[in-house]
Coordinates of C-alpha atoms in Angstrom, one line a residue:
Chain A
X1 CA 7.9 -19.3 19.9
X2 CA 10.0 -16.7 20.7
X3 CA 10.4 -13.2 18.5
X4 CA 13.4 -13.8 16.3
X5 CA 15.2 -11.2 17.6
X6 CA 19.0 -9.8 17.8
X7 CA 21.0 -11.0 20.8
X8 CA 24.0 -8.0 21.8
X9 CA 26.6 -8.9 24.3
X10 CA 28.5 -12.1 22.6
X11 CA 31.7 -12.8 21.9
X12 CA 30.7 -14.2 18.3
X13 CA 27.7 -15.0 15.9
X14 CA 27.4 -18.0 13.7
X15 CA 24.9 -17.4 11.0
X16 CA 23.4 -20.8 9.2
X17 CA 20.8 -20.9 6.6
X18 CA 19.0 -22.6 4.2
X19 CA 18.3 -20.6 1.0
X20 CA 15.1 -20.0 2.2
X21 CA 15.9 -18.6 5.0
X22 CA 18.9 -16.5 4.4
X23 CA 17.5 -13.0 3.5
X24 CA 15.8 -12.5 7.6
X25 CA 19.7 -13.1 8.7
X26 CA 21.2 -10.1 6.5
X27 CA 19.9 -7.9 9.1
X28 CA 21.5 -9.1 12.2
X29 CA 24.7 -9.7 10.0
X30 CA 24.4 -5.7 9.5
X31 CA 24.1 -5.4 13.3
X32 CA 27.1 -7.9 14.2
X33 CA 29.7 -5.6 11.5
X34 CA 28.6 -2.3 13.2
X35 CA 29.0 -3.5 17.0
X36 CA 32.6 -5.1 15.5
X37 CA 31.6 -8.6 16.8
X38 CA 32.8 -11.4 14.6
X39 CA 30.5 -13.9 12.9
X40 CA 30.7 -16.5 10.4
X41 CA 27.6 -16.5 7.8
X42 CA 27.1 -19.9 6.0
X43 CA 24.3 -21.1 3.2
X44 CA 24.6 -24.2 4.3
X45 CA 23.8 -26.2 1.3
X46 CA 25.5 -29.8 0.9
X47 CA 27.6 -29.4 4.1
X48 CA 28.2 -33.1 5.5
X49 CA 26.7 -33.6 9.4
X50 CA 30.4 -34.4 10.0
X51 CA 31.9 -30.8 8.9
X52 CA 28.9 -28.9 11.2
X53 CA 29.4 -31.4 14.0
X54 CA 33.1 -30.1 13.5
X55 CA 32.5 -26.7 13.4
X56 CA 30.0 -26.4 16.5
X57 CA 32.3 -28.0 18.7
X58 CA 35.0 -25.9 17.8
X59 CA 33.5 -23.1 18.9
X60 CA 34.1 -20.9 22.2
X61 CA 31.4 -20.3 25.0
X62 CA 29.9 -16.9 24.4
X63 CA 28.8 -17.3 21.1
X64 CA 25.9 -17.5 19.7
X65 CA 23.9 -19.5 16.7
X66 CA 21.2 -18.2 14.4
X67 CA 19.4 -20.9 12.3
X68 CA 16.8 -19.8 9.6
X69 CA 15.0 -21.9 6.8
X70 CA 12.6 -24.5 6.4
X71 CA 11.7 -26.9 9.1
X72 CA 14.0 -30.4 7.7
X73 CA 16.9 -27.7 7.7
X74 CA 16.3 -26.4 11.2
X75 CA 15.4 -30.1 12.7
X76 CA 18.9 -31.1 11.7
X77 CA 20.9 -28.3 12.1
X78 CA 19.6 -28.0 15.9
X79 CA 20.6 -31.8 16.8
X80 CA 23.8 -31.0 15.6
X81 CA 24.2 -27.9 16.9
X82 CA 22.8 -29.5 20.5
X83 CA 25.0 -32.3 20.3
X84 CA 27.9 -30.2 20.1
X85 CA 27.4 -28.5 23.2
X86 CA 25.0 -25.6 22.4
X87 CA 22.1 -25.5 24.5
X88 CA 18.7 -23.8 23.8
X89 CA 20.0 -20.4 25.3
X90 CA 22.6 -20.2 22.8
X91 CA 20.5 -20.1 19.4
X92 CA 17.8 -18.8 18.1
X93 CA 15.5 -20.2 15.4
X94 CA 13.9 -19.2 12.7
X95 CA 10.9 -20.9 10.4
X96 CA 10.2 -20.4 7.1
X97 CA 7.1 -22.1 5.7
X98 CA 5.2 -24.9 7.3
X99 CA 6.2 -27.3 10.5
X100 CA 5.2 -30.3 10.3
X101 CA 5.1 -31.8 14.1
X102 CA 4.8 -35.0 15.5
X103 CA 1.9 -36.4 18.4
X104 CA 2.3 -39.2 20.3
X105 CA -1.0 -40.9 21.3
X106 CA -1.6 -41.7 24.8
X107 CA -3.9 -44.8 24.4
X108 CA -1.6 -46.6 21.2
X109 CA 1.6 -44.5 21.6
X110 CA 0.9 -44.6 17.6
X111 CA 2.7 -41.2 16.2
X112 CA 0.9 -39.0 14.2
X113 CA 2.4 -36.0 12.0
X114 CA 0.2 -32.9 12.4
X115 CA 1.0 -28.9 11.4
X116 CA 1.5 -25.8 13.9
X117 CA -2.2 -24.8 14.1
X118 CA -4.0 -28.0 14.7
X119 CA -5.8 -28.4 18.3
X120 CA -7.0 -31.6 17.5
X121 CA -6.9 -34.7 15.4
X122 CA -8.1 -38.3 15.0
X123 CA -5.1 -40.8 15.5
X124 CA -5.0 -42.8 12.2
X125 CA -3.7 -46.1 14.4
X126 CA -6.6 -46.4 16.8
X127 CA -9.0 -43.7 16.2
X128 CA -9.4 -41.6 19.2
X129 CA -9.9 -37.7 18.8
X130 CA -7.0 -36.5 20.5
X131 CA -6.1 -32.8 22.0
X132 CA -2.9 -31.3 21.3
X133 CA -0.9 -30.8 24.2
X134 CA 1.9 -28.6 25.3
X135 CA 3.7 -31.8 26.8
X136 CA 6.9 -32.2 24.8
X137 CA 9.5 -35.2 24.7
X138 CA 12.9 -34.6 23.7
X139 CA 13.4 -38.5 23.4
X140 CA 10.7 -38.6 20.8
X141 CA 10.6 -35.3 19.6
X142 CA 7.2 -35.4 19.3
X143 CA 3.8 -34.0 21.8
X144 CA 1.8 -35.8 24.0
X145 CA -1.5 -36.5 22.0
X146 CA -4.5 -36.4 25.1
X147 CA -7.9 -38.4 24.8
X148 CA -9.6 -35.2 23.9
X149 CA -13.1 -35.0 26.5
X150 CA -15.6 -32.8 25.3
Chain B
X1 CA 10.6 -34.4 58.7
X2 CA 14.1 -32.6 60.1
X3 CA 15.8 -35.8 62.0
X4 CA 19.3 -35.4 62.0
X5 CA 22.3 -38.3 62.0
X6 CA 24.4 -38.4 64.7
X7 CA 28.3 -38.6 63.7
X8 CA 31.6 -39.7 65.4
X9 CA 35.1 -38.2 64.7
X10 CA 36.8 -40.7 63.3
X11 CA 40.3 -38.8 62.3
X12 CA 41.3 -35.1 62.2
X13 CA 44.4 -34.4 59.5
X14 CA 45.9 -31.0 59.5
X15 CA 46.3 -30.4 56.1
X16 CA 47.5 -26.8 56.1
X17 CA 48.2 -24.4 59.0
X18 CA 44.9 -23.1 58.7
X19 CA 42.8 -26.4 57.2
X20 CA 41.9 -29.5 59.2
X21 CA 40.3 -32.4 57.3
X22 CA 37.3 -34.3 59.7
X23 CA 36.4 -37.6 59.1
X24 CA 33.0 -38.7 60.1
X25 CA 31.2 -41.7 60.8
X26 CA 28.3 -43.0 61.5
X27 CA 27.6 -43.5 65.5
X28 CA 25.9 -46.8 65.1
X29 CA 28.4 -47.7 62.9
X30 CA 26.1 -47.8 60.0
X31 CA 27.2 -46.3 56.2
X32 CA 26.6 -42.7 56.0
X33 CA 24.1 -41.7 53.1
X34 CA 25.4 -41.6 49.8
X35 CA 25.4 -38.0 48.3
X36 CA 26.1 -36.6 44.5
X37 CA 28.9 -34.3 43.7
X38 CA 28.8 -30.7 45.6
X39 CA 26.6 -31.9 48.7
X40 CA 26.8 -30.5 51.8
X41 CA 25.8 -31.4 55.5
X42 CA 24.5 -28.2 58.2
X43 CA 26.6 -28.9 61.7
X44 CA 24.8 -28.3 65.2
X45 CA 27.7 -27.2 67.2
X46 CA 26.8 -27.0 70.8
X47 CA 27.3 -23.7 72.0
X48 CA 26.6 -22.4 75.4
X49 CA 24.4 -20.0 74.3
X50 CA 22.6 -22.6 71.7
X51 CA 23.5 -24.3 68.9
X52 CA 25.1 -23.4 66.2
X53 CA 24.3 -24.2 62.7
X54 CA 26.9 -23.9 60.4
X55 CA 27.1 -25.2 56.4
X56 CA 30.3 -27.4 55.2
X57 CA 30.8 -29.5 51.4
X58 CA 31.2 -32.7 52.0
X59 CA 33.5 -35.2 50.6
X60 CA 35.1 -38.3 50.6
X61 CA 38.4 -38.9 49.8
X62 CA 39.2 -41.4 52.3
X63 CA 39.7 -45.4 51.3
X64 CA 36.3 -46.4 52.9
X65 CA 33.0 -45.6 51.6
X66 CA 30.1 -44.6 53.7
X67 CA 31.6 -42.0 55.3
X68 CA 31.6 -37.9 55.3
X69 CA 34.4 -35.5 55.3
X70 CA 34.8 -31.7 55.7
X71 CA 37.8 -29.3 55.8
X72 CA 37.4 -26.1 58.3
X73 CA 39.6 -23.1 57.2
X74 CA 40.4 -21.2 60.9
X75 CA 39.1 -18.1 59.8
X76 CA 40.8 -15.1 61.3
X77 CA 39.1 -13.9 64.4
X78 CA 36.3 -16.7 64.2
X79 CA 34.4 -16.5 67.1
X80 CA 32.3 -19.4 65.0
X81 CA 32.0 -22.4 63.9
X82 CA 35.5 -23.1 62.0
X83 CA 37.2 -21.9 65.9
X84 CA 34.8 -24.0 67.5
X85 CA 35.8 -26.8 65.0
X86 CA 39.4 -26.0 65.1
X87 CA 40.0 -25.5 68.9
X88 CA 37.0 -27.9 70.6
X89 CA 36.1 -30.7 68.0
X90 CA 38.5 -34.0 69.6
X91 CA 38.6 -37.6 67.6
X92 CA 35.8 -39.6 69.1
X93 CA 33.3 -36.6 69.8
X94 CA 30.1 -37.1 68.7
X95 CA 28.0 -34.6 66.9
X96 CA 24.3 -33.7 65.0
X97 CA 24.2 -33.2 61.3
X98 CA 21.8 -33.0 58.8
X99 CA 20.9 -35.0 56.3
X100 CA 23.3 -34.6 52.7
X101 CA 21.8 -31.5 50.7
X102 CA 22.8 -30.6 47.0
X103 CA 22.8 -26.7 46.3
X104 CA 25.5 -27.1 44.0
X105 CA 25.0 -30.1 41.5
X106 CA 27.0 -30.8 38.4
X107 CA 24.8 -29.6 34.8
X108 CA 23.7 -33.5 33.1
X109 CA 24.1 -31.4 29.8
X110 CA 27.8 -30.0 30.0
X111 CA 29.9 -31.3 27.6
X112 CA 33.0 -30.5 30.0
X113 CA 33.0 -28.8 33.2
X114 CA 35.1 -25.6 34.7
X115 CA 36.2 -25.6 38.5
X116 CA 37.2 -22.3 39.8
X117 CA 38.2 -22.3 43.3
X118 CA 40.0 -20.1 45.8
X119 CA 41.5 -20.9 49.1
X120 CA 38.8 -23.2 51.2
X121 CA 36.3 -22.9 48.1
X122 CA 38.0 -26.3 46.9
X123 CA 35.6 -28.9 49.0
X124 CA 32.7 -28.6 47.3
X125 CA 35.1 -29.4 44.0
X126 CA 36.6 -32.9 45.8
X127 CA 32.7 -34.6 45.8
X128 CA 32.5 -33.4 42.0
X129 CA 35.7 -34.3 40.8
X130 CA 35.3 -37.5 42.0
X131 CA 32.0 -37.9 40.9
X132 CA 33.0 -37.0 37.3
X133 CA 36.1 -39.1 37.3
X134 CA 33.8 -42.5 38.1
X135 CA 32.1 -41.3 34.9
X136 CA 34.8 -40.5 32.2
X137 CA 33.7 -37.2 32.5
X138 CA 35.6 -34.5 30.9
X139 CA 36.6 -31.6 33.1
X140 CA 39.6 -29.3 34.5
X141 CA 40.4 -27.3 37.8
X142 CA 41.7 -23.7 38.4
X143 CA 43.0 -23.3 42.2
X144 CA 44.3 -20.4 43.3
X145 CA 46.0 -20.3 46.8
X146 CA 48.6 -17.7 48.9
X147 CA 51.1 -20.6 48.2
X148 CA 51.6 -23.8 47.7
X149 CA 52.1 -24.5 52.0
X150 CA 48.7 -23.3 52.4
X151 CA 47.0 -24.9 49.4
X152 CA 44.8 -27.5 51.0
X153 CA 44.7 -31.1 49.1
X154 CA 47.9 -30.0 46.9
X155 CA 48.8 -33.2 47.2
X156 CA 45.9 -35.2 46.7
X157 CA 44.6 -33.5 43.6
X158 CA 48.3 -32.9 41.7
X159 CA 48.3 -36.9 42.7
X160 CA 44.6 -37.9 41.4
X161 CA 44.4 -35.8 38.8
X162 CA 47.2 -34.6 37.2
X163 CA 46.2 -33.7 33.9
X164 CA 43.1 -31.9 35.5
X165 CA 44.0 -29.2 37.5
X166 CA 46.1 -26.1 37.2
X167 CA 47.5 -24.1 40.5
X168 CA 47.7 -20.6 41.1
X169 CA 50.1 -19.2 44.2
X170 CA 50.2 -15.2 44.6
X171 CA 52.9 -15.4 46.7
X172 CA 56.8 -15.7 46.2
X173 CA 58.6 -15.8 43.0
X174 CA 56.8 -16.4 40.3
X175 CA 53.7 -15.5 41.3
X176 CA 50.9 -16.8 38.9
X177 CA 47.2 -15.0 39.6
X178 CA 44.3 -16.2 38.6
X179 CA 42.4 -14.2 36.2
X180 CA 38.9 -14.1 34.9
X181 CA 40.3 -14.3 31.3
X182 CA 40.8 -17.3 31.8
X183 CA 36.9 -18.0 30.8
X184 CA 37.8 -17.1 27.0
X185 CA 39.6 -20.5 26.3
X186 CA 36.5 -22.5 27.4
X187 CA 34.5 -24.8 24.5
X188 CA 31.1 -24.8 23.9
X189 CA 29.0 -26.4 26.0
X190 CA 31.2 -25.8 29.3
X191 CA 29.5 -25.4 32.1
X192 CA 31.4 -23.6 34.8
X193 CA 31.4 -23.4 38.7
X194 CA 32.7 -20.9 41.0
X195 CA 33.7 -21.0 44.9
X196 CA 35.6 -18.5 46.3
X197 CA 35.5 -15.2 48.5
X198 CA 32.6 -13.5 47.3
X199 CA 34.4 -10.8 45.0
X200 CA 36.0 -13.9 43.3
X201 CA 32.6 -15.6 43.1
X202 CA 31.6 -11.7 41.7
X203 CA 34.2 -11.1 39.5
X204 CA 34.1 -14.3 37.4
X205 CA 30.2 -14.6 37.2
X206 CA 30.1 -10.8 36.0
X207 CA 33.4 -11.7 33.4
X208 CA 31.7 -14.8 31.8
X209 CA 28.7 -12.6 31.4
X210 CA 30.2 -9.9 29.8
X211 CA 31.6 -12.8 27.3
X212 CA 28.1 -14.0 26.6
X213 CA 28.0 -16.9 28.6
X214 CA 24.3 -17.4 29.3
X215 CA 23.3 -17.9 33.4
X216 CA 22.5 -21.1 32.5
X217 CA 25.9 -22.2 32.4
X218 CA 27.5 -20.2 35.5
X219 CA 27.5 -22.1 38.7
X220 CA 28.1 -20.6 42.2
X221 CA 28.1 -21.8 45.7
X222 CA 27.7 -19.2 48.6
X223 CA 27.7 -20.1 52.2
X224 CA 27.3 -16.5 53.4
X225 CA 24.9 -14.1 51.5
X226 CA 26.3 -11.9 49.3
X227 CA 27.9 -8.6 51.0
X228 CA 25.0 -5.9 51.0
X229 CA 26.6 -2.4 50.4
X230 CA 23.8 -0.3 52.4
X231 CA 20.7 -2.2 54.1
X232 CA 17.7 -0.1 54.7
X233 CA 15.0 -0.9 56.9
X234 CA 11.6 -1.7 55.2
X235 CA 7.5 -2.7 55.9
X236 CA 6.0 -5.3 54.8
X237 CA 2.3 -6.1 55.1
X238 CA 0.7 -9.4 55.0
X239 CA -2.2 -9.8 52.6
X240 CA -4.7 -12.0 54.3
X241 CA -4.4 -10.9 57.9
X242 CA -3.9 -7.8 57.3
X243 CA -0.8 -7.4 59.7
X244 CA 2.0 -5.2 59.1
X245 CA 5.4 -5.6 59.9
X246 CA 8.7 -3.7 60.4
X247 CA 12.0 -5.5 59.0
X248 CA 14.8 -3.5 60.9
X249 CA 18.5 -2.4 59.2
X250 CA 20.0 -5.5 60.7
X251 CA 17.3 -8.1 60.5
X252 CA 15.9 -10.6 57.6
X253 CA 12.5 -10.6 56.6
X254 CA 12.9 -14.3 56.9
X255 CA 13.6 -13.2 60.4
X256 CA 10.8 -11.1 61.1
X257 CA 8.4 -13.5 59.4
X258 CA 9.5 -16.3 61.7
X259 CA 9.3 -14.2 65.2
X260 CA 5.7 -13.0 64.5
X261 CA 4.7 -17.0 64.3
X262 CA 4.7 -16.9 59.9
X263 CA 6.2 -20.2 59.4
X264 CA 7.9 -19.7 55.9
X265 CA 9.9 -22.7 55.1
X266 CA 13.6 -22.3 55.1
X267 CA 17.2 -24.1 54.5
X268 CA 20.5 -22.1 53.2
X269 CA 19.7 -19.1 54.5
X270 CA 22.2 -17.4 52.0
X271 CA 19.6 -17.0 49.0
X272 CA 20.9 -20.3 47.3
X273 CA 18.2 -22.4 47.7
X274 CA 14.9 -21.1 46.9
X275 CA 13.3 -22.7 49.9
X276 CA 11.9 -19.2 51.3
X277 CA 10.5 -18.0 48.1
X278 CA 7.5 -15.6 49.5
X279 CA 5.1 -14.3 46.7
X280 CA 4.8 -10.4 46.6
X281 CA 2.2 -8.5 45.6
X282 CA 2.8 -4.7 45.6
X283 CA 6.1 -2.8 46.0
X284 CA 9.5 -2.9 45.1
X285 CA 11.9 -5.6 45.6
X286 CA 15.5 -5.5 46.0
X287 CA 16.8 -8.8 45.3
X288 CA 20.2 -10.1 46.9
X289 CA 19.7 -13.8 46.2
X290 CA 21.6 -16.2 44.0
X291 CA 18.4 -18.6 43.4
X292 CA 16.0 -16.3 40.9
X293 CA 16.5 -16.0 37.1
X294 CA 16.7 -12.6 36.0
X295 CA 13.7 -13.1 34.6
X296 CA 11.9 -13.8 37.5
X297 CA 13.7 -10.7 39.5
X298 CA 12.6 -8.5 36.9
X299 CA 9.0 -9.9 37.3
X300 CA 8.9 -8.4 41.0
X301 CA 6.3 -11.3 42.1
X302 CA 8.5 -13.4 44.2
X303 CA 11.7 -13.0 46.7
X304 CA 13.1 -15.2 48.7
X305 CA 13.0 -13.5 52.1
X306 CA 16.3 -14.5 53.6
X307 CA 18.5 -11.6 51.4
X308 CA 16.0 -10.0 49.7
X309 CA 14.7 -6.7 50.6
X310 CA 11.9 -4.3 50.1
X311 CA 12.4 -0.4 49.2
X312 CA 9.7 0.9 50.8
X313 CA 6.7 -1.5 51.6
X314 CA 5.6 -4.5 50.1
X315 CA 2.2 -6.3 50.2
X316 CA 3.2 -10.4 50.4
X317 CA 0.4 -12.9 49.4
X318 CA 1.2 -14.8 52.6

């Protein structure tokens, strides 16, 4: 992943956060009041899908969406944020505590939750060690699970 | 690999004094290939000295499918292909083009897309348009033109879509000009696309940066390269053989590369495409294309070697 780093040169910054993940924002808030750019700053708490799915698409190109908090937060937050029109090159993320990812196996398609540092794991539907791969499915959200050889 | 089709003139329509509208059709009669929005064909004009290749969008706009179209703007004191297309080309001549090729395609993740022609840089915007109409897509067109005489397809697209498209004439009363600023009122998620003179195509892509649009969502088509302020003449030398070569003030290294028997591949010619991306191992580039990320400029390990020049020397893993 990517350093979660300040991005100059937008028009505007929206600011959404967990709050978990809040405090690492306060800093490029700092940044966006001394370069004069405008930005909106949200805990997100109870907000509905509906209001953010709202809010995203009202927004103008040139503007730029920071997410930080835990890994549920960011998951749905960045399908929302996606769906209204933001790509990839238009947000940055940030993680706080533990991702929990999901592997797809190549011999059962069987989908197996696994955390960031795992390189391999035993499929709990058929059994076969599989390798971790950097093969990743938008459709599925999930990684390509290999038949680990070895 | 590189057969060609061979076409007939079906039907020339002047649309402006300066614009004429070619239908094409298959020789054999046959349907034409189908292409996707913002397609074009290269033409092999027959020249007395050789042929000519020349680049035009195609479209198709008349009732019958299977067919191509291109509109030729007269450019002033063409000694080219658009004189040669005005002044020679007669209904029922038959000609070589290539195969349909997409430079140009429409983003599949744009929510809505932004057109933003000028003068002849509407064609490649016809093929799109259409394409996005048959979809329900959303989108909207800025034209700018002298006036409303010399706007080509006025009347087609005010017809076809009329809740699309929004007309800019800098001459007579009136005038409206179409301006750059014009990028702040666009959603998120728009993708836009520019075809125009070159300091149009310049002046909006350097604008919807300086908004924070990323690359990603700017779009150009060039059918010339970009204009090079000053060219210098470079070396190059040619990692496995050894061989070194001189790329004069007024030559390509595409050129150069092709004359001393280095077959790079090669299509647009106009650092669009990506086709002659050479690998470079030492020196520093200049890059002039369109094709690169900045990323992958920055890196100063590839160049495509139809714009793109060296200062100096440069070592090429060819």
């Amino acid at each position: 992943m990517k350093e979660f780093l300040y991005t100059k040169g937008k028009r505007k910054y929206i600011f959404c956060a967990d709050s978990k993940g809040a405090e690492l924002l306060y800093n490029f808030v700092q940044q966006a009041m001394e370069d004069k750019v405008p930005f909106d700053f949200m805990i997100i708490g109870d907000k509905s899908d509906a209001f953010l799915e709202h809010w995203y698409s009202q927004q103008k190109m040139g503007t730029f969406l920071y997410l930080s908090g835990q890994w549920e937060f960011i998951k749905r937050l960045k399908k929302l944020a996606l769906e209204a029109g933001f790509s990839e090159y238009e947000m940055q993320i940030n993680i706080v505590g533990q991702i929990s990812k999901k592997l797809v196996c190549c011999e059962c398609y069987g989908v197996n939750e696994f955390i960031d540092d795992d390189l391999h794991l035993t499929c709990k539907h058929c059994g076969i060690v599989l390798e971790v791969s950097s093969h990743y499915s938008r459709r599925l959200e999930a990684y390509l699970g290999y038949t680990s050889i070895s | 690999m590189h057969s060609k089709l061979q076409v007939r003139v079906r039907n020339i329509i002047e649309e402006t004094s300066t614009i004429k509208r070619f239908t094409l059709e298959a020789n054999d009669h046959s349907m034409l290939p189908y292409f996707s929005g913002g397609s074009h064909i290269t033409t092999f004009l027959p020249y007395p000295s050789g042929t000519l290749e020349r680049q035009y969008s195609i479209f198709n706009i008349s009732p019958e499918s299977g067919l191509f179209e291109i509109a030729v703007h007269l450019a002033d004191g063409s000694t080219g292909g658009s004189r040669f297309w005005h002044q020679n080309v007669q209904v029922g001549d038959v000609l070589s083009v290539s195969y349909p090729k997409n430079y140009f395609p429409l983003s599949f993740q744009a929510k809505r897309h932004v057109f933003y022609a000028a003068g002849i840089g509407i064609t490649p915007f016809l093929s799109m348009m259409a394409e996005l109409a048959e979809k329900k897509s959303s989108f909207e067109l800025h034209y700018a033109a002298k006036s409303k005489e010399q706007c080509g397809f006025y009347d087609y697209i005010s017809k076809t879509y009329p809740h699309q498209c929004h007309f800019y004439f800098s001459n007579g009363d009136g005038a409206k000009r179409l301006l750059p600023t014009q990028l702040l009122n666009h959603r998120i998620g728009t993708h836009v696309y520019f075809c125009g003179p070159e300091n149009l195509i310049q002046d909006f892509t350097t604008a919807a940066k300086s908004y924070g649009y990323p690359s990603f969502n700017i779009h150009a088509e060039r059918f010339a390269p970009p204009q090079k302020k000053e060219q210098q003449a470079f070396q190059v030398k040619i990692k496995r053989s050894g061989k070194q070569l001189d790329i004069p003030v007024n030559s390509s290294l595409l050129e150069v590369l092709l004359q001393h028997g280095i077959n790079v591949p090669f299509s647009c010619r106009a650092g669009g495409c990506g086709t002659c991306e050479v690998r470079v191992v030492k020196g520093q580039i200049d890059h002039y294309d369109s094709f690169l990320t900045e990323e992958e400029q920055r890196s100063n390990h590839m160049m495509l070697s139809c714009v793109s020049r060296g200062k100096g020397r440069l070592v090429l893993d060819l």
